[in-house]
Amino acid sequence: MALTSQLTPVLSEHWDEARSWTLASYERHDGYTALRTALQTSPDDLVKLVKDSGLRGRGGAGFPTGMKWGFIPQGDDKPHYLVVNADESEPGTCKDVPMMLASPHQLLEGIIISSYAIRAKQAFIYVRGEVLHVIRRLHQAVREAYDAGYLGADILGSGYDLDVLVHAGAGAYICGEETALLDSLEGYRGQPRLRPPFPAVAGLYSSPTVINNVESIASVPFIVRNGVAWYRQMGTEKSPGFKLFSVSGHVRRPGQYEAPLGITFRELLDMAGGMREGHELKFWTPGGSSTPLLTAEHLDTPLDFEGVMEAGSMLGTTALMVFDETTCVVRAVLRWTEFYAHESCGKCTPCREGTFWMVQILHRLEHGEGSEEDIVTLLDSCDNILGRSFCALGDGATSPITSSVQYFRDEYVAHFEHGGCPFDPMASMVVAPVPVGARAL
Ligand SMILES: Cc1cc2nc3c(=O)[nH]c(=O)nc-3n(C[C@H](O)[C@H](O)[C@H](O)COP(=O)(O)O)c2cc1C
Ligand code: SF4
């Protein structure tokens, strides 16, 4: 039976080493040995290897990575591109940024192998513009890789050429949506494209393009180095492998936990030291703010694509935001909805108008000025956005609302019955209050 219940540090194994981000440190731990193996393997065999491993995309949807690569037409005369999605912007999601900071060469080695497999000679890393420290580190790693002969012309004497360009976005959540990302990379305003055609056929500059998440691509060298059987020992039959779980909120030890898919939320919470002293679990997100909330009833949910779906939510980006009984669910949902209204690109009416109005209603409800009718209108708005929006941002904006009303309708009602929010926001703060008279830093 595959392993599902303990930590399996692979991507994060050497993060705590001094200067772990340097080429020297990466090479000390067999870095770029998978590239040497890959360059002696045919591109088709590499695509098959990744297909056989069962690796599923880590950007949220869990689409099989090898299958996506297999859609790239072969023998055509168009250039092929690999685009790494490093836009990481969903509330709670914080796995790609720490990975690129601690070990950017993992990603680069993955990029070179993946580009070779899809016969691309140009790859891009589209990184969120606000994370300047990450952008600098990526630039430094790319420079080191060129100097060492891992990038550029005739890589390691194999005859294969590849250039990598680090592109900083301007900081928009929608530019993480893969087709909006392509528009942004081409220099247009980042808005989703109509599909078909899909990027594998007509992506960047209308050429065949693979877009993958940072963690998906960074996993590839380890699969090449250790093989399919090793990879499949971890995780479950349909969701194999290791995964970075980002645990935040009211837990004793928030942070990145790398564990096999299928670990239960209860096990992961135990590893994070449990809930903060004297408090109990109220609700949590399995994969960022666009995945429906779950509650204490769902503690034994296996954190894999199938297990979380069965519980009524989605694995998403495995960003586990954990909230205790001091948190007002209406206030939390209002915050997230403000985020979606702000980040809506405005291309389609249900999302552009709907997120704006949902913020107004939630604001009224949170301040005790709402009514039963507001809850009905809120749910009706969600009905009109879900499945009627141009992209998944609109759908995602409805998840926290519908799931919070499903589990905590009484709390919504208590706000207008009580004439205001019954919670003390200070009680849910995890930062110690500044003592009176203390100097601001
Ligand atoms: C609004 C929105 C934001 C997204 N943001 C990201 C992101 O920051 N990083 C990411 O990898 N995928 C993001 N995605 C998913 C991408 O569209 C795409 O599915 C993913 O990059 C594919 O990579 P994967 O197959 O390796 O998961 C986002 C999707 C939507 C709708
Ligand atoms: S759903 Fe929202 S983000 Fe997506 S295209 Fe429509 S307006 Fe833009």
Tab-separated table of C-alpha atoms and ligand atoms in Angstrom, residues 174 192 343-348 351-352 389-394, ligand 2:
chain	number	residue	atom	x	y	z
A	174	ILE	CA	-6.037	36.928	-12.959
A	192	PRO	CA	-8.569	35.132	-20.192
A	343	GLU	CA	-9.026	41.172	-8.810
A	344	SER	CA	-11.949	40.601	-11.218
A	345	CYS	CA	-10.574	41.521	-14.642
A	346	GLY	CA	-13.940	42.936	-15.735
A	347	LYS	CA	-14.224	40.976	-18.961
A	348	CYS	CA	-17.550	39.320	-18.149
A	351	CYS	CA	-18.126	38.303	-12.201
A	352	ARG	CA	-17.492	42.041	-12.691
A	389	SER	CA	-18.498	33.357	-15.752
A	390	PHE	CA	-15.879	33.401	-18.445
A	391	CYS	CA	-13.164	31.903	-16.206
A	392	ALA	CA	-12.720	30.150	-12.885
A	393	LEU	CA	-12.091	33.355	-10.920
A	394	GLY	CA	-15.826	34.052	-10.915
B	2	SF4	S1	-14.784	35.535	-14.453
B	2	SF4	FE1	-14.008	37.510	-13.673
B	2	SF4	S2	-11.815	37.365	-13.932
B	2	SF4	FE2	-12.720	35.775	-15.231
B	2	SF4	S3	-13.000	36.730	-17.235
B	2	SF4	FE3	-14.887	37.113	-16.105
B	2	SF4	S4	-14.556	39.119	-15.161
B	2	SF4	FE4	-12.561	38.370	-15.773
